[in-house]
mmCIF file of C-alpha atoms in Angstrom:
data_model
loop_
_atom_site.group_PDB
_atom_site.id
_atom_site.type_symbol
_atom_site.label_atom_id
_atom_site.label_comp_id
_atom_site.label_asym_id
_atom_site.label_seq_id
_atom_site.Cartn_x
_atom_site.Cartn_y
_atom_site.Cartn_z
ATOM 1 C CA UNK M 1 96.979 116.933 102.904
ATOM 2 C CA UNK M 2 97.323 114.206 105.258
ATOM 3 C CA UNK M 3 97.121 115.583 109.303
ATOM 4 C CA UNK M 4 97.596 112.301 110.770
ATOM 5 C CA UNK M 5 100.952 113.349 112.268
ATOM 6 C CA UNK M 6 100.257 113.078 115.809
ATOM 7 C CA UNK M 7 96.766 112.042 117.925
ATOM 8 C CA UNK M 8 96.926 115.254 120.243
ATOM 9 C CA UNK M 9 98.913 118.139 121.086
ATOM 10 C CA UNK M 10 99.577 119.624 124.385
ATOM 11 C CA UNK M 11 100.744 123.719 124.885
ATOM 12 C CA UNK M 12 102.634 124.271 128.079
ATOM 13 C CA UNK M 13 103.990 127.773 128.884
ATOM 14 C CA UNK M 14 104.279 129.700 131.782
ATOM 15 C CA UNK M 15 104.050 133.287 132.555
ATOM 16 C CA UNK M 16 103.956 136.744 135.284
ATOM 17 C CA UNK M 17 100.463 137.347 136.223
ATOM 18 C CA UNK M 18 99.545 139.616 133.454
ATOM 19 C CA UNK M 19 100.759 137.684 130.494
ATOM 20 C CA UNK M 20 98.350 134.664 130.359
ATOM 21 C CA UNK M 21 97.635 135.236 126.251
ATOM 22 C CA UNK M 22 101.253 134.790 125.485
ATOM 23 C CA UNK M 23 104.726 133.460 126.970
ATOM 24 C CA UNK M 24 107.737 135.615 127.000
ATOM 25 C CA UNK M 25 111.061 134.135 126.110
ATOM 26 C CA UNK M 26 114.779 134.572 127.061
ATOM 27 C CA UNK M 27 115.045 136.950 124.636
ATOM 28 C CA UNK M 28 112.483 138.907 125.788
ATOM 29 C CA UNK M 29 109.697 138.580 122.861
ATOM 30 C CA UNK M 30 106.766 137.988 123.086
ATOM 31 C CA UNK M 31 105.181 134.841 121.521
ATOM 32 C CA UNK M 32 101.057 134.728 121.587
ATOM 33 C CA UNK M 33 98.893 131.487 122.028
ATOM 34 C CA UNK M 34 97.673 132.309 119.137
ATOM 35 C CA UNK M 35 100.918 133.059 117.108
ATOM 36 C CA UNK M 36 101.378 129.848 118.057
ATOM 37 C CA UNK M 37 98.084 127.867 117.214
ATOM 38 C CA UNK M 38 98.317 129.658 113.953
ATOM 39 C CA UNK M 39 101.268 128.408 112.221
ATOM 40 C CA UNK M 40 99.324 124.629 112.981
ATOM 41 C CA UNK M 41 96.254 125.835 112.045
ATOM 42 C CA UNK M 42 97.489 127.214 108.507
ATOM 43 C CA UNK M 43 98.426 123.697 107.615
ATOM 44 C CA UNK M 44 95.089 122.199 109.114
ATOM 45 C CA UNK M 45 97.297 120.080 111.511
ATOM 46 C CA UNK M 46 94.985 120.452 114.747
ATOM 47 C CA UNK M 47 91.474 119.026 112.852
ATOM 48 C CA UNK M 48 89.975 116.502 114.369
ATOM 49 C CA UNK M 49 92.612 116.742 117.176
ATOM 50 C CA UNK M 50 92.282 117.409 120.549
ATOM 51 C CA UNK M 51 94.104 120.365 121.993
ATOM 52 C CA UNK M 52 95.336 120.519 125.652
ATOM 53 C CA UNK M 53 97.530 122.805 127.511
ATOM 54 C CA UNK M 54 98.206 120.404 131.150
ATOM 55 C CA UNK M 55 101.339 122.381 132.003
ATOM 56 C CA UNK M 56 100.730 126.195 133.082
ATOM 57 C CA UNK M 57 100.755 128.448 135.952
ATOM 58 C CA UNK M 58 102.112 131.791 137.620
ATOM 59 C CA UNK M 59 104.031 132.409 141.112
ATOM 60 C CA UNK M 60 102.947 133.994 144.240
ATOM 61 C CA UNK M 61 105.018 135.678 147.031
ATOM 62 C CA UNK M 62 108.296 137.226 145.883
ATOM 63 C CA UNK M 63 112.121 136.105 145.530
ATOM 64 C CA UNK M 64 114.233 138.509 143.777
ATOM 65 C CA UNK M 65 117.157 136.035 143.419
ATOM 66 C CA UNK M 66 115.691 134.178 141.277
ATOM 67 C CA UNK M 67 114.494 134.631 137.516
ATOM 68 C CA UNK M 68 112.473 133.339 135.502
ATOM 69 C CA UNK M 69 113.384 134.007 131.132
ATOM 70 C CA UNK M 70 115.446 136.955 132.573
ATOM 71 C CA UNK M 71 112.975 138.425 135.019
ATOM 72 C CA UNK M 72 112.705 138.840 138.556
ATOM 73 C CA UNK M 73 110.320 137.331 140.650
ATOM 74 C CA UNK M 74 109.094 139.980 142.125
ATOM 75 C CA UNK M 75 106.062 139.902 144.438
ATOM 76 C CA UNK M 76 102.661 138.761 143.003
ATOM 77 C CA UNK M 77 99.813 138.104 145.305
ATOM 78 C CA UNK M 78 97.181 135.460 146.127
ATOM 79 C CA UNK M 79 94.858 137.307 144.023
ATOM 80 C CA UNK M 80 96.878 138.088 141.058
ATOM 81 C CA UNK M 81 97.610 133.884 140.854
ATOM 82 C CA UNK M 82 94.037 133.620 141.116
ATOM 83 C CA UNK M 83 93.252 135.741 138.090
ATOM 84 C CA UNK M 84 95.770 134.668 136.259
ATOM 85 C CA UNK M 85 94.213 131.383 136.698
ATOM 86 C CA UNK M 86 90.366 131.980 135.110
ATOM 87 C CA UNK M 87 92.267 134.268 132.777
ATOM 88 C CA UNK M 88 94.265 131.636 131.584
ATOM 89 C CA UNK M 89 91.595 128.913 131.531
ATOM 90 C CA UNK M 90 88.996 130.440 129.669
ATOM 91 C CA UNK M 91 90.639 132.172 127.190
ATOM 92 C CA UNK M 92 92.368 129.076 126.120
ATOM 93 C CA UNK M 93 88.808 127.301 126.295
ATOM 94 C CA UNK M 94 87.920 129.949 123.700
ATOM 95 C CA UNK M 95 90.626 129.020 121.596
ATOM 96 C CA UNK M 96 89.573 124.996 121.732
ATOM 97 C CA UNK M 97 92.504 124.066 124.255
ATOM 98 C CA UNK M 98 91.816 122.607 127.538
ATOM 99 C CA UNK M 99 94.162 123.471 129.844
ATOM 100 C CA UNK M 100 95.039 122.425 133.491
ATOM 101 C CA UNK M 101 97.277 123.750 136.766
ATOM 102 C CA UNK M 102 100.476 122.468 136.554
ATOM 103 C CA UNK M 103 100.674 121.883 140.538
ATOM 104 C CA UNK M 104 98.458 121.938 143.197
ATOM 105 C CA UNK M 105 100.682 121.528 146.462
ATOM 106 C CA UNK M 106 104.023 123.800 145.695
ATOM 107 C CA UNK M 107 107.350 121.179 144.485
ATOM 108 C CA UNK M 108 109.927 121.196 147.406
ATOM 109 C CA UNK M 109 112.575 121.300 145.417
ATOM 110 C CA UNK M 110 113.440 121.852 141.194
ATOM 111 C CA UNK M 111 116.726 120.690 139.631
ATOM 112 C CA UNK M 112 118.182 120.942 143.604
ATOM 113 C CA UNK M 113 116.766 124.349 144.525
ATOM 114 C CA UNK M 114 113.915 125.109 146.868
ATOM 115 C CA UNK M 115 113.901 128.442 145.265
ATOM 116 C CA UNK M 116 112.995 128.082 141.258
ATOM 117 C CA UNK M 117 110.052 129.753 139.639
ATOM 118 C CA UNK M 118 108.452 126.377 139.842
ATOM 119 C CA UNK M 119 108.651 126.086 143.268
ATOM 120 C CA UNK M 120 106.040 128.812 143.781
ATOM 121 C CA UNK M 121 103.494 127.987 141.291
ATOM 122 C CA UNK M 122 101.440 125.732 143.469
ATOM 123 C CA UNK M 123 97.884 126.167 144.723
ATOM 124 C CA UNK M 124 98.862 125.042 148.340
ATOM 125 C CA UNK M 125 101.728 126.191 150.223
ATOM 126 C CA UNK M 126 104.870 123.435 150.981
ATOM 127 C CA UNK M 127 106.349 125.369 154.039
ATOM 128 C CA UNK M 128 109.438 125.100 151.793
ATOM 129 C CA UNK M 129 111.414 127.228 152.377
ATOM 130 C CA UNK M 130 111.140 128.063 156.515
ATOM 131 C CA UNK M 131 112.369 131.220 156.073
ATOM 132 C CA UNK M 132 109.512 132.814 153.149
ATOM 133 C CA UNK M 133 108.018 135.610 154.976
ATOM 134 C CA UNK M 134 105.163 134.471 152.310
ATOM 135 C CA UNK M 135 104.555 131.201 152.686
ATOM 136 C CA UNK M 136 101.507 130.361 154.845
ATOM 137 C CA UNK M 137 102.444 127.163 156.485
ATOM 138 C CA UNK M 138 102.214 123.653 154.773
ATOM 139 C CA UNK M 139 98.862 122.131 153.583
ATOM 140 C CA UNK M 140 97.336 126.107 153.415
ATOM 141 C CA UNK M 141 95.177 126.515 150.371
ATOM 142 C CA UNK M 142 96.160 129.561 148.390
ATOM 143 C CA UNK M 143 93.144 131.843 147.071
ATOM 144 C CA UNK M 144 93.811 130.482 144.098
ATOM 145 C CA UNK M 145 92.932 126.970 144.978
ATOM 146 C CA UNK M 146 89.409 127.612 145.886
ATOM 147 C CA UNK M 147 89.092 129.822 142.410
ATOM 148 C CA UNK M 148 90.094 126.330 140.801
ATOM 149 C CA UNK M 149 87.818 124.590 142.894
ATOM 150 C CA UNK M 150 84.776 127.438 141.857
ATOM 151 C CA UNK M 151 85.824 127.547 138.560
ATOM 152 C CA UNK M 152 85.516 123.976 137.623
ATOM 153 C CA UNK M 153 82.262 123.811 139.747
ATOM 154 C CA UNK M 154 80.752 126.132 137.378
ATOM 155 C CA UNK M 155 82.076 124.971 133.851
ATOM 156 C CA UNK M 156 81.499 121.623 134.212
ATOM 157 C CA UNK M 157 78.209 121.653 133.307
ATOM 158 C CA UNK M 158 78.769 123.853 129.918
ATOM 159 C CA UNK M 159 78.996 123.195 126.602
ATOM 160 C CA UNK M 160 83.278 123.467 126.109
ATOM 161 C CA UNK M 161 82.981 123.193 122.505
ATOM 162 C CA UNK M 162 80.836 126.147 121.771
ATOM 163 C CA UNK M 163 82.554 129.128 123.701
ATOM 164 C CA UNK M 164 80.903 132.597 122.463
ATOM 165 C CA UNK M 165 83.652 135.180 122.122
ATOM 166 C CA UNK M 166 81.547 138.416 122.899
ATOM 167 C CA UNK M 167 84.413 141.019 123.380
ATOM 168 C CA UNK M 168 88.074 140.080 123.106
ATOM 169 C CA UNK M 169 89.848 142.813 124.550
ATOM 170 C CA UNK M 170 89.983 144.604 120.986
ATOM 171 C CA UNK M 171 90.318 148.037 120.989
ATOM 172 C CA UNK M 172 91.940 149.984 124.289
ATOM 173 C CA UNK M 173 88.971 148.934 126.795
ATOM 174 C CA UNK M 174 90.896 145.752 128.099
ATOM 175 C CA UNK M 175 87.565 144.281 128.220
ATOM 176 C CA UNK M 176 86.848 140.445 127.945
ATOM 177 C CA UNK M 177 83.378 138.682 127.493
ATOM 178 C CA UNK M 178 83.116 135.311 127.034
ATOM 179 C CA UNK M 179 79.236 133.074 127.379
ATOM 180 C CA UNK M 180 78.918 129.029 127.637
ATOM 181 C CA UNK M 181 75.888 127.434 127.895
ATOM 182 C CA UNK M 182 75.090 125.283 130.697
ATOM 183 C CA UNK M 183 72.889 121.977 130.125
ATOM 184 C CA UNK M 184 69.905 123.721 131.378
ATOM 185 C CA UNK M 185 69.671 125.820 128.614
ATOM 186 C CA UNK M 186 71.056 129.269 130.387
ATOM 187 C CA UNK M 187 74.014 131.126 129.444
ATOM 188 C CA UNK M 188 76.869 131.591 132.072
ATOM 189 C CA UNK M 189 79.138 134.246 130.954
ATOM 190 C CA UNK M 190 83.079 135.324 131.600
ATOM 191 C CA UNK M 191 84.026 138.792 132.051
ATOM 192 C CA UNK M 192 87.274 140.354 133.118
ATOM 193 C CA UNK M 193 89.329 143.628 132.563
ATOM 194 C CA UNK M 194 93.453 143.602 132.178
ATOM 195 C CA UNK M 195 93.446 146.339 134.538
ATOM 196 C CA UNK M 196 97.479 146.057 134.147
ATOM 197 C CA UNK M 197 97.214 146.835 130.694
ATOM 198 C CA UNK M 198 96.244 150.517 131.511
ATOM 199 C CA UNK M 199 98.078 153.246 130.634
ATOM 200 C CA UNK M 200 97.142 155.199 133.418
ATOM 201 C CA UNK M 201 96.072 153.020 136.616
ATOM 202 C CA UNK M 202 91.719 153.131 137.112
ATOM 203 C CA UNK M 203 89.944 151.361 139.872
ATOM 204 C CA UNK M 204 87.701 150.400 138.032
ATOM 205 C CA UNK M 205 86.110 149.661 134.582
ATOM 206 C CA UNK M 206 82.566 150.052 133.524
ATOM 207 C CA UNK M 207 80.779 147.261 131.561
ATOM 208 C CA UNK M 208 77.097 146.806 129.718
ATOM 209 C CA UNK M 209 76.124 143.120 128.402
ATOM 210 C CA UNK M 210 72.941 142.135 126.556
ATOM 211 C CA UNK M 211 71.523 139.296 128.478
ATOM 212 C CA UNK M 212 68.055 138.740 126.842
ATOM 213 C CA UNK M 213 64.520 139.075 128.466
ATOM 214 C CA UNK M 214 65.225 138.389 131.745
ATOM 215 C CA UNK M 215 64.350 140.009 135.307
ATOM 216 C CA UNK M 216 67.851 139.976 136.785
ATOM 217 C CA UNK M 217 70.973 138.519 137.073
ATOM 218 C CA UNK M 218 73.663 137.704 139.621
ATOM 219 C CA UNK M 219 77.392 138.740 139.510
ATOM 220 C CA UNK M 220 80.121 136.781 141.322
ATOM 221 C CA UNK M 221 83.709 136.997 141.780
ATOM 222 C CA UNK M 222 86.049 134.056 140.785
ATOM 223 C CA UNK M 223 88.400 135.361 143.716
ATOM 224 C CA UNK M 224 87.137 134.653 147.681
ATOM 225 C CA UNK M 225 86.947 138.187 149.005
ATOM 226 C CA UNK M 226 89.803 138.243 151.440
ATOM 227 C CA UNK M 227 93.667 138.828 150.939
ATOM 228 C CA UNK M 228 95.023 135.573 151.904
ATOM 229 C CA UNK M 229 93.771 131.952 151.339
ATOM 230 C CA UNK M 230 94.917 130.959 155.311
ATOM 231 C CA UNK M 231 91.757 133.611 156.240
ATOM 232 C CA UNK M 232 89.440 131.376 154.981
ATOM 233 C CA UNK M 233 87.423 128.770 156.602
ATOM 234 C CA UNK M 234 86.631 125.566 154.912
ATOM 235 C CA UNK M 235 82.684 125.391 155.727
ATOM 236 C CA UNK M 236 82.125 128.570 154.706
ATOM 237 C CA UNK M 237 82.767 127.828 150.588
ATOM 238 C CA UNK M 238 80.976 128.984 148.906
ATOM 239 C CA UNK M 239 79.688 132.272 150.439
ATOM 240 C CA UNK M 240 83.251 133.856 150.655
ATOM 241 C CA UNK M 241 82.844 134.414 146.723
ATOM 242 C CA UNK M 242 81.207 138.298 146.623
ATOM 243 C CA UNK M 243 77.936 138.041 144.865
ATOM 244 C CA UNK M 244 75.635 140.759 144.127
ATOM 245 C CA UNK M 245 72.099 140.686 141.836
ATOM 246 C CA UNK M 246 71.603 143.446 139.431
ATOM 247 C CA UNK M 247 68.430 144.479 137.644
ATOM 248 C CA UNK M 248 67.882 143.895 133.932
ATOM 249 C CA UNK M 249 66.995 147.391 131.619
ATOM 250 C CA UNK M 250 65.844 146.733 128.373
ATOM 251 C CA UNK M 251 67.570 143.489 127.624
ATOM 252 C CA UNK M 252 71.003 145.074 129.481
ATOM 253 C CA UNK M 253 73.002 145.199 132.762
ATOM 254 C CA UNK M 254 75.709 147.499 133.516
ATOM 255 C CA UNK M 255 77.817 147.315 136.434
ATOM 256 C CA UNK M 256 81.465 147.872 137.245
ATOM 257 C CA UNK M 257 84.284 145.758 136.979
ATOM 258 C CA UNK M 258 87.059 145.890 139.567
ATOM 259 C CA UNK M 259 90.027 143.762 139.082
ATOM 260 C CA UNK M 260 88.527 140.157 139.813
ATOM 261 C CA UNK M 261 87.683 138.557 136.878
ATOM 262 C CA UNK M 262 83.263 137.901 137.356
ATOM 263 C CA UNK M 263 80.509 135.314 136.841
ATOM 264 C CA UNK M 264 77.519 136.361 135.249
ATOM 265 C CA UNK M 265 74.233 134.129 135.646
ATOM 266 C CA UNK M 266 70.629 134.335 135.323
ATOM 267 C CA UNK M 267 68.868 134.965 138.786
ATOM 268 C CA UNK M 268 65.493 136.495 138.067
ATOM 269 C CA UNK M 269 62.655 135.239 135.720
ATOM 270 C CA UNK M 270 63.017 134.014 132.030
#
């Protein structure tokens, strides 16, 4: 009856790119966040407590000597950290746990090798080691880092506690819709597609959201449209997120998803 056990509790688990709801083990199953959250929840342990998750992240590049809970690292781009990342984030906002990147600038060096699955998982490239074909050069933001940057940039103004799960990915669409509500009063909403979790590979995934009496809205990738972060330049963030403005139909907007995870915003008239 009594919860008073401990103040706070923080999740850490790391993943591939495509397994942000759930960490795999050495044994190769398959344990969900919300497996997980469950078995405290039953007992009403996390009420009243505050729920973080300030160890977490995915690779890029590719090293197929090393392993991480029996897998290979084989090679996952910029892009793929990068969704991982808002994945990540905002489905575990939806659950109540704030979460956080484990490392921005990549560790030199884990338990004495330059090589470990942890070693990879930063938002800025080390240089470490010289001879990674896919490391950029030290101090290069990764794609992923200006995602981060974006990402906070537009949260931070929205209500945390109060996360609308629209769509969940129930069913076989793959589909993910999450809203917040920003301070003004408008809605800012989440959407994504697990394109990996097709059976059979689609460019491309169609998507219709009731947004209310309004003129228009605006749809912007979480991703900067390019393939690596070191094509960027500085002054230009914001405008190397895509954006495009759709029309409003009877309360609705339907556009296409691709595999970058989207913003969705009010542009036109209330």
């Amino acid at each position: 009856k009594n919860n008073n056990y401990f103040d706070s509790f923080d999740l850490h688990y790391f993943s591939f790119y495509g397994e942000y709801r759930y960490n795999r083990t050495k044994r190769n199953k398959a344990v969900t966040v919300d497996e997980f959250l469950n078995i405290f929840k039953r007992y009403g342990l996390f009420e009243g407590k505050m729920i973080t998750a300030r160890a977490g992240a995915t690779y890029t590049g590719e090293d197929l000597k090393t392993d991480y809970n029996g897998k290979r690292l084989e090679y996952q781009s910029e892009a793929q950290q990068a969704g991982y990342l808002v994945r990540r984030a905002i489905y575990l906002l939806s659950r109540g746990v704030r979460s956080a990147w484990s490392q921005i600038r990549e560790r030199e060096k884990w338990q004495d090798s330059t090589t470990h699955f942890w070693c990879y998982q930063g938002l800025v490239y080390n240089g470490v080691p010289k001879e990674d074909k896919y490391d950029k050069g030290d101090g290069v933001k990764k794609l992923s880092y200006w995602t981060y940057k974006f990402l906070i940039e537009k949260i931070k103004e929205t209500d945390w506690k109060n996360v609308s799960v629209i769509h969940d990915g129930t069913g076989s669409d793959h589909l993910y819709l999450y809203k917040l509500m920003k301070k003004n009063g408008q809605p800012l909403y989440i959407v994504w597609w697990d394109y990996f979790d097709e059976k059979v590979p689609i460019k491309s995934k169609p998507v219709t959201i009731d947004v209310g009496n309004v003129e228009s809205i605006k749809v912007t990738e979480t991703i900067p449209n390019a393939s690596w972060g070191a094509d960027l330049k500085e002054k230009e963030y914001p405008k190397f997120f895509k954006t495009e403005v759709k029309k409003v139909s009877n309360k609705k907007v339907s556009f296409d998803l691709s595999e970058k995870p989207v913003f969705v915003e009010i542009a036109g008239k209330i």
